[in-house]
PDB file of C-alpha atoms in Angstrom:
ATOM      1  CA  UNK A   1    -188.448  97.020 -75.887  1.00  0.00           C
ATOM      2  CA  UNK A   2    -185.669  99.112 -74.365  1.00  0.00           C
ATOM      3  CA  UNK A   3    -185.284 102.717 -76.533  1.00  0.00           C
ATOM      4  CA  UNK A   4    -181.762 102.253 -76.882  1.00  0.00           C
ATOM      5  CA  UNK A   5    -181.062 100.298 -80.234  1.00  0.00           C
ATOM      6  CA  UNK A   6    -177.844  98.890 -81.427  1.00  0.00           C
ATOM      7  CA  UNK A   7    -176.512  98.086 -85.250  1.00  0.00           C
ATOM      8  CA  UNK A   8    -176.563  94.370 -85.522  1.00  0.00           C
ATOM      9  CA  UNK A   9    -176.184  91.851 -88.732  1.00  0.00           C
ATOM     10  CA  UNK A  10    -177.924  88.571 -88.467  1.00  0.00           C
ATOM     11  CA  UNK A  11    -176.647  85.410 -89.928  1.00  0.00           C
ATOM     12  CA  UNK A  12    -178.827  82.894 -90.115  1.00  0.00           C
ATOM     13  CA  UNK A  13    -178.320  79.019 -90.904  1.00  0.00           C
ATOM     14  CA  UNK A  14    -179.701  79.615 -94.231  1.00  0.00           C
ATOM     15  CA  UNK A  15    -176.289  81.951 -95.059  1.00  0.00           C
ATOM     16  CA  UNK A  16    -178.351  85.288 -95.789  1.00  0.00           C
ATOM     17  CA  UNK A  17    -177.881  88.292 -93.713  1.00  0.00           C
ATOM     18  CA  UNK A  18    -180.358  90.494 -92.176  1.00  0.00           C
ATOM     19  CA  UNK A  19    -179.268  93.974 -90.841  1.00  0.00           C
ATOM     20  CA  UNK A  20    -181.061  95.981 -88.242  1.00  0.00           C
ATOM     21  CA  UNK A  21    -181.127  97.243 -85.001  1.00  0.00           C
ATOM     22  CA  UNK A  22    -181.767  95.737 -81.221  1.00  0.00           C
ATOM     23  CA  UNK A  23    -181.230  96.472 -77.804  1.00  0.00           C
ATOM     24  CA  UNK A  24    -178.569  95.333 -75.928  1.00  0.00           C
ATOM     25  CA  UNK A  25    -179.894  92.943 -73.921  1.00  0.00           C
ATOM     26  CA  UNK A  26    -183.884  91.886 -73.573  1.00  0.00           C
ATOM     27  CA  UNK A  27    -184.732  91.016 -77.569  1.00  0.00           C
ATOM     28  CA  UNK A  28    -186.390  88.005 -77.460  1.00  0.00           C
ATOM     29  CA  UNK A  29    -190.217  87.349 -77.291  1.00  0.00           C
ATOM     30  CA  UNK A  30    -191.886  84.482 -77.350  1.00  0.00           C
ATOM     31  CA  UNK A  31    -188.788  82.362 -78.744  1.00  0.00           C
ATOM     32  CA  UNK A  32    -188.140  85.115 -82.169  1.00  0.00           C
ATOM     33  CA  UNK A  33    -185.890  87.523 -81.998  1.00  0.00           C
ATOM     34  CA  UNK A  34    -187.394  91.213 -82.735  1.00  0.00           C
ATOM     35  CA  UNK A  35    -185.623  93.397 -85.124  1.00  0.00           C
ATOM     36  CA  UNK A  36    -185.949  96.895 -86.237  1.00  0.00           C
ATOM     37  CA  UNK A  37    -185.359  96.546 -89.557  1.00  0.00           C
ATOM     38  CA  UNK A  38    -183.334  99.919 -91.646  1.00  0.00           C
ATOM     39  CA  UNK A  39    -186.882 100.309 -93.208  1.00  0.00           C
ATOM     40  CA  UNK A  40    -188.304 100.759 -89.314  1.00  0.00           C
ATOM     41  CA  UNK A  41    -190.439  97.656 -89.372  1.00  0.00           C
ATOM     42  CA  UNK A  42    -190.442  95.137 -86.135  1.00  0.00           C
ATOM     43  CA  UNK A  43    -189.405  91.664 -87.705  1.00  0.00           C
ATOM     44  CA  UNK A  44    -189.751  88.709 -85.732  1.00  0.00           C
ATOM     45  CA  UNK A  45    -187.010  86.527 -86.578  1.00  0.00           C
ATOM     46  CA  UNK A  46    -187.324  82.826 -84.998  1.00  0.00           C
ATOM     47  CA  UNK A  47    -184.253  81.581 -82.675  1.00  0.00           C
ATOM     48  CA  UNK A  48    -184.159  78.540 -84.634  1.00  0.00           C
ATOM     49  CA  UNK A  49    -183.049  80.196 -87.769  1.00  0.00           C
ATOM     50  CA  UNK A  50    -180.351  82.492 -86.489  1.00  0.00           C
ATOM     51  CA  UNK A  51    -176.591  81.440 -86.467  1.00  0.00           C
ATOM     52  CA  UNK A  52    -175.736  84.276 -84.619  1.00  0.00           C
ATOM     53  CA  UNK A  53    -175.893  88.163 -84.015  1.00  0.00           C
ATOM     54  CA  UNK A  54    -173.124  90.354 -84.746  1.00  0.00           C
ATOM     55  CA  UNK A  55    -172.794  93.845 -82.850  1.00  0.00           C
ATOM     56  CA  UNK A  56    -171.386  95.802 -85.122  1.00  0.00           C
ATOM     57  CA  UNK A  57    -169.874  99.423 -85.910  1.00  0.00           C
ATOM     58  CA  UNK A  58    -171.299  99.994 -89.288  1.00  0.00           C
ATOM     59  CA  UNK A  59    -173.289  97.922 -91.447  1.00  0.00           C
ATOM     60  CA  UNK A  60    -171.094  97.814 -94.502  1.00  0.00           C
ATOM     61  CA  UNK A  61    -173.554  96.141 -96.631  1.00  0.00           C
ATOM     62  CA  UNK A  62    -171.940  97.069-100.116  1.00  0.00           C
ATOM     63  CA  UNK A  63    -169.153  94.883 -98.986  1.00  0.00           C
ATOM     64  CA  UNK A  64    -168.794  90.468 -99.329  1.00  0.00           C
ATOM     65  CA  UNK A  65    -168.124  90.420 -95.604  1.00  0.00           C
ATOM     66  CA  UNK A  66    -169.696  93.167 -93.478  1.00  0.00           C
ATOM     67  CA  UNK A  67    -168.777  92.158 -90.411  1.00  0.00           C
ATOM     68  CA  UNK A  68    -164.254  92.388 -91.638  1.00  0.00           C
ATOM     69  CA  UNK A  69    -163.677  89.663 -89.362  1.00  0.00           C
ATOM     70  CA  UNK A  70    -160.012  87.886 -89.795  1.00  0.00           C
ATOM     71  CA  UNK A  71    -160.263  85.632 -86.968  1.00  0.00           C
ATOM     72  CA  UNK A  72    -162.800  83.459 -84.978  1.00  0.00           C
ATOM     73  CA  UNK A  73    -160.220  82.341 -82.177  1.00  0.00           C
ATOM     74  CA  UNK A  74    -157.855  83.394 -80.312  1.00  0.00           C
ATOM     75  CA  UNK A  75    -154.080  83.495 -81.111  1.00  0.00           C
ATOM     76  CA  UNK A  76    -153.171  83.195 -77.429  1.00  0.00           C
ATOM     77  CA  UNK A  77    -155.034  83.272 -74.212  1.00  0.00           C
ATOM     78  CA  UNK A  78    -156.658  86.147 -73.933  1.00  0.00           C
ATOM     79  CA  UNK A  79    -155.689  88.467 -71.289  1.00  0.00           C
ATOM     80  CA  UNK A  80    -158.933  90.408 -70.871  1.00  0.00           C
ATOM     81  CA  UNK A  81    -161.298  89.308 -67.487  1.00  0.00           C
ATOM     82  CA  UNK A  82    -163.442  86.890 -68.502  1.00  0.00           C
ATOM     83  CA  UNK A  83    -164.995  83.647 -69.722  1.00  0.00           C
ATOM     84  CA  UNK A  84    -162.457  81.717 -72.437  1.00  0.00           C
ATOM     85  CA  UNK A  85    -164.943  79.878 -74.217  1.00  0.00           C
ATOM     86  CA  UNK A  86    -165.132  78.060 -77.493  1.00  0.00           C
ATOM     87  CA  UNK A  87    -168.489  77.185 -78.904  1.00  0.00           C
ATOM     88  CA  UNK A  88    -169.377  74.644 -81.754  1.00  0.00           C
ATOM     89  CA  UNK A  89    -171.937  75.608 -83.742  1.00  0.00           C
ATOM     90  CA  UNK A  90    -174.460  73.423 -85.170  1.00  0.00           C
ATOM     91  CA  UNK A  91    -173.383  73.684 -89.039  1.00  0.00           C
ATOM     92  CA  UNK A  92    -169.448  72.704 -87.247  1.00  0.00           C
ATOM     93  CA  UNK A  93    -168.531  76.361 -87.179  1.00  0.00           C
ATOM     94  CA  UNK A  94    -166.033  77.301 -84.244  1.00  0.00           C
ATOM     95  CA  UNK A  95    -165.835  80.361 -82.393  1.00  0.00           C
ATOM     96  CA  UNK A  96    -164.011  81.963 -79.797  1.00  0.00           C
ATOM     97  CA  UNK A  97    -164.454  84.559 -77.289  1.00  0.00           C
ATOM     98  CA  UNK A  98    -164.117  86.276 -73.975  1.00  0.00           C
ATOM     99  CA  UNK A  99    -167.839  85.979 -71.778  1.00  0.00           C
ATOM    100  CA  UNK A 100    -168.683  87.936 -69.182  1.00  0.00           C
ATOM    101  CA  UNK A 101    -167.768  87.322 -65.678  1.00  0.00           C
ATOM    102  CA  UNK A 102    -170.701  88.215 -63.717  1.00  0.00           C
ATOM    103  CA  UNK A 103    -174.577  88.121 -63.560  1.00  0.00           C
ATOM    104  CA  UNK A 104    -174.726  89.398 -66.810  1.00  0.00           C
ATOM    105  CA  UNK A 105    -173.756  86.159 -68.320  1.00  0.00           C
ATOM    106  CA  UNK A 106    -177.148  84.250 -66.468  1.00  0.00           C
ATOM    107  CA  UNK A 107    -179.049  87.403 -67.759  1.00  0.00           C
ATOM    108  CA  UNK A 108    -178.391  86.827 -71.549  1.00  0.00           C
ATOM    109  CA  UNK A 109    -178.630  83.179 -70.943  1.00  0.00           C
ATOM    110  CA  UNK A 110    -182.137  83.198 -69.068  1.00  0.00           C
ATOM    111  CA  UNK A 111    -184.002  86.344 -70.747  1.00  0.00           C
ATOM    112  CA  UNK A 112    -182.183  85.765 -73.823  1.00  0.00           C
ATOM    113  CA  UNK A 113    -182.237  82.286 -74.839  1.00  0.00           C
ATOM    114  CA  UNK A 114    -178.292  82.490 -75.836  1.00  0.00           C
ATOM    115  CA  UNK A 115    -174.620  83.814 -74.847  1.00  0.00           C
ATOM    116  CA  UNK A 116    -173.280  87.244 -75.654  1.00  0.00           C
ATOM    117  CA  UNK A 117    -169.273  87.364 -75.859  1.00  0.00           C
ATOM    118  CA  UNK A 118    -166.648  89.733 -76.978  1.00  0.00           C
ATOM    119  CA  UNK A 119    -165.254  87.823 -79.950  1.00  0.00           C
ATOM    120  CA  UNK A 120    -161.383  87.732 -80.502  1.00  0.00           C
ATOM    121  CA  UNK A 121    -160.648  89.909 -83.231  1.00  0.00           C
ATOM    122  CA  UNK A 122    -161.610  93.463 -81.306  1.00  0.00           C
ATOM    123  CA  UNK A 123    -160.116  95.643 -84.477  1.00  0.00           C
ATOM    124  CA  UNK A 124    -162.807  93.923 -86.527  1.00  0.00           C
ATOM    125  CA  UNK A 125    -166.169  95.041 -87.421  1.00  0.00           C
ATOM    126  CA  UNK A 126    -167.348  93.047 -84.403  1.00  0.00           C
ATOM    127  CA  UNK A 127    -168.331  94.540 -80.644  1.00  0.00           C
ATOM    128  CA  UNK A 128    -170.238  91.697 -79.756  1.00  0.00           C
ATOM    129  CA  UNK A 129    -171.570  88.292 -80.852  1.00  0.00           C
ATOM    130  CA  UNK A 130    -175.203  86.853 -79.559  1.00  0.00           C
ATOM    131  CA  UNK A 131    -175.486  82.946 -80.072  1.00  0.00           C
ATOM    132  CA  UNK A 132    -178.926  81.558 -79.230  1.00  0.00           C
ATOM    133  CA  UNK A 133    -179.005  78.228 -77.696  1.00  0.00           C
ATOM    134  CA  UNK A 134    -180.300  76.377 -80.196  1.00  0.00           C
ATOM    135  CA  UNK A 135    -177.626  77.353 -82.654  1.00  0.00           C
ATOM    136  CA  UNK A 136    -175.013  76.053 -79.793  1.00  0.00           C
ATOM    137  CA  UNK A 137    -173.717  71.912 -80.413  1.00  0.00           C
ATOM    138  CA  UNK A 138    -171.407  72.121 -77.887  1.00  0.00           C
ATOM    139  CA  UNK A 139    -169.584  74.894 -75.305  1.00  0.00           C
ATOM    140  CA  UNK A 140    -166.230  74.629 -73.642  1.00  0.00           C
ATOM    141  CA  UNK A 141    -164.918  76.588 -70.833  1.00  0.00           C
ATOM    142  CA  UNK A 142    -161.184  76.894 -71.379  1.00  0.00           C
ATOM    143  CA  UNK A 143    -160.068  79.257 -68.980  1.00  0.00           C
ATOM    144  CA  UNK A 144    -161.603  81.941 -66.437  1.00  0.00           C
ATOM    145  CA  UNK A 145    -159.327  84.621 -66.191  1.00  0.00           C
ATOM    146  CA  UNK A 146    -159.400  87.304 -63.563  1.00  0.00           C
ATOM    147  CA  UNK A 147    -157.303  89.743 -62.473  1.00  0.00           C
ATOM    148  CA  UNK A 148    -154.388  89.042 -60.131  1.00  0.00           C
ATOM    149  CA  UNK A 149    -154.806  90.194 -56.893  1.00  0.00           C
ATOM    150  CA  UNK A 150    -151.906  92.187 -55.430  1.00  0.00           C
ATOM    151  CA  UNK A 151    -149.565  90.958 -52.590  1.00  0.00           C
ATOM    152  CA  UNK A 152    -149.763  92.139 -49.182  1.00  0.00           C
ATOM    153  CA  UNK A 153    -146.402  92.434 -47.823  1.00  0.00           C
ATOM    154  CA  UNK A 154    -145.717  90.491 -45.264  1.00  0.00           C
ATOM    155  CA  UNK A 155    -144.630  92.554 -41.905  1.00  0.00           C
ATOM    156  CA  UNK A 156    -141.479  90.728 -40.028  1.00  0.00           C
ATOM    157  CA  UNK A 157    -142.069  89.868 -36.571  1.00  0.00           C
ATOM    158  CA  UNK A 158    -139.841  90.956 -33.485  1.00  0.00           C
ATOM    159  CA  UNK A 159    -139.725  87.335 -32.754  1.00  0.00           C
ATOM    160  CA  UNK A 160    -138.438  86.834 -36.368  1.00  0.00           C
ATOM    161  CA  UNK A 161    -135.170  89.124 -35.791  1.00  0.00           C
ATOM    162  CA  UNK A 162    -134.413  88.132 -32.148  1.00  0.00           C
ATOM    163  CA  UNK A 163    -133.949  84.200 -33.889  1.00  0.00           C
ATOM    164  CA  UNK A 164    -132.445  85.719 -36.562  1.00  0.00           C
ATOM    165  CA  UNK A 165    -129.618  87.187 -34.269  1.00  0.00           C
ATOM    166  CA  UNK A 166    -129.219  84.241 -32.012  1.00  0.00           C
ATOM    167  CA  UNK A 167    -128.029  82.010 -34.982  1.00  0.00           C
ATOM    168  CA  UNK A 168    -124.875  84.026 -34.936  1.00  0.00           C
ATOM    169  CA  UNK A 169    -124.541  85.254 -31.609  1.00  0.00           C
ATOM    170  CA  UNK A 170    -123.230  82.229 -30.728  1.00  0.00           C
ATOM    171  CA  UNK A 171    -119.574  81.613 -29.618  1.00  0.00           C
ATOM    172  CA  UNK A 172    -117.073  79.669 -31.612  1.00  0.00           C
ATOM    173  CA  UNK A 173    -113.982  78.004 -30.096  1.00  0.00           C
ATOM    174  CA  UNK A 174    -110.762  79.745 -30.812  1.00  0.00           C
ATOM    175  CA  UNK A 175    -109.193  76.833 -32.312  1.00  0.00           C
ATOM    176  CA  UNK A 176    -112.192  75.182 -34.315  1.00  0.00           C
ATOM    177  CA  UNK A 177    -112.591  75.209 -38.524  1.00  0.00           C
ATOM    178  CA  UNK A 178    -115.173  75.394 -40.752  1.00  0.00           C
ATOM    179  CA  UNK A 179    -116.245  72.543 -43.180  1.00  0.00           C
TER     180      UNK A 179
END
């Protein structure tokens, strides 16, 4: 496993929370999930039991809900790059968030067995959010959003002006009126 370790909670389907630490990226062996647990053990955790991983900032286990999350969706479309998905859980929870819009979204899917996202509520507890497949009912892509690409301007053409100039170059009669 990769040396760099990050403070995660697990929730599983069974509503207890585990708290530990993984890597970013590369966790799962042999369909379990191995966590460092805060008394430095290796815990293999089996995908089928985990709801989902939470990234977080600090493990705030004294507290009812570590991870401070207010919201699960988004307000409004995001505005971030990204993914706008919205995944169903298997116990009918909904959640929201922004994926990645490159390789490393086949990476998590393939060596992970799941989808990491940057959940909605960023001022939360939350970084990032792991879902392993098996916890997933259903996925919906509602919107990729990318970064608009900036106008060229568009250089006039010497042809351009010399039409331009012979619509009113032309001669009028003295004595005719306009519409």
């Amino acid at each position: 496993m990769p040396a760099g370790r990050k403070k995660v909670l697990i929730r599983r389907f069974s509503r207890d929370t585990i708290a530990g630490y993984l890597p970013a990226a590369g966790f799962v062996q042999d369909d379990a999930l191995e966590l460092l647990d805060l008394s430095g053990r290796v815990m293999p955790i089996p995908l089928s039991e985990i709801k989902m991983v939470l990234y977080v900032r600090d493990f705030n286990l004294t507290e009812k809900d570590p991870e401070r999350t207010l919201r699960k969706t988004f307000l409004s479309k995001p505005r971030t790059e990204g993914l706008f998905i919205r995944l169903k859980l298997r116990d009918e929870d909904v959640l929201e968030g922004l994926a990645p819009l490159d390789i490393s979204l086949m990476d998590s899917a393939l060596e992970d067995k799941g989808i990491q996202f940057t959940p909605p509520d960023v001022r939360s507890n939350v970084q990032r959010i792991f879902v392993p497949r098996r916890a997933i009912e259903s996925m919906d892509l509602l919107a990729v959003i990318t970064t608009p690409s900036k106008k060229k301007p568009v250089a006039s053409t010497s042809a351009d002006k010399s039409l331009q100039e012979q619509l009113f170059a032309t001669e009028l009669p003295p004595n005719s009126r306009p519409n």
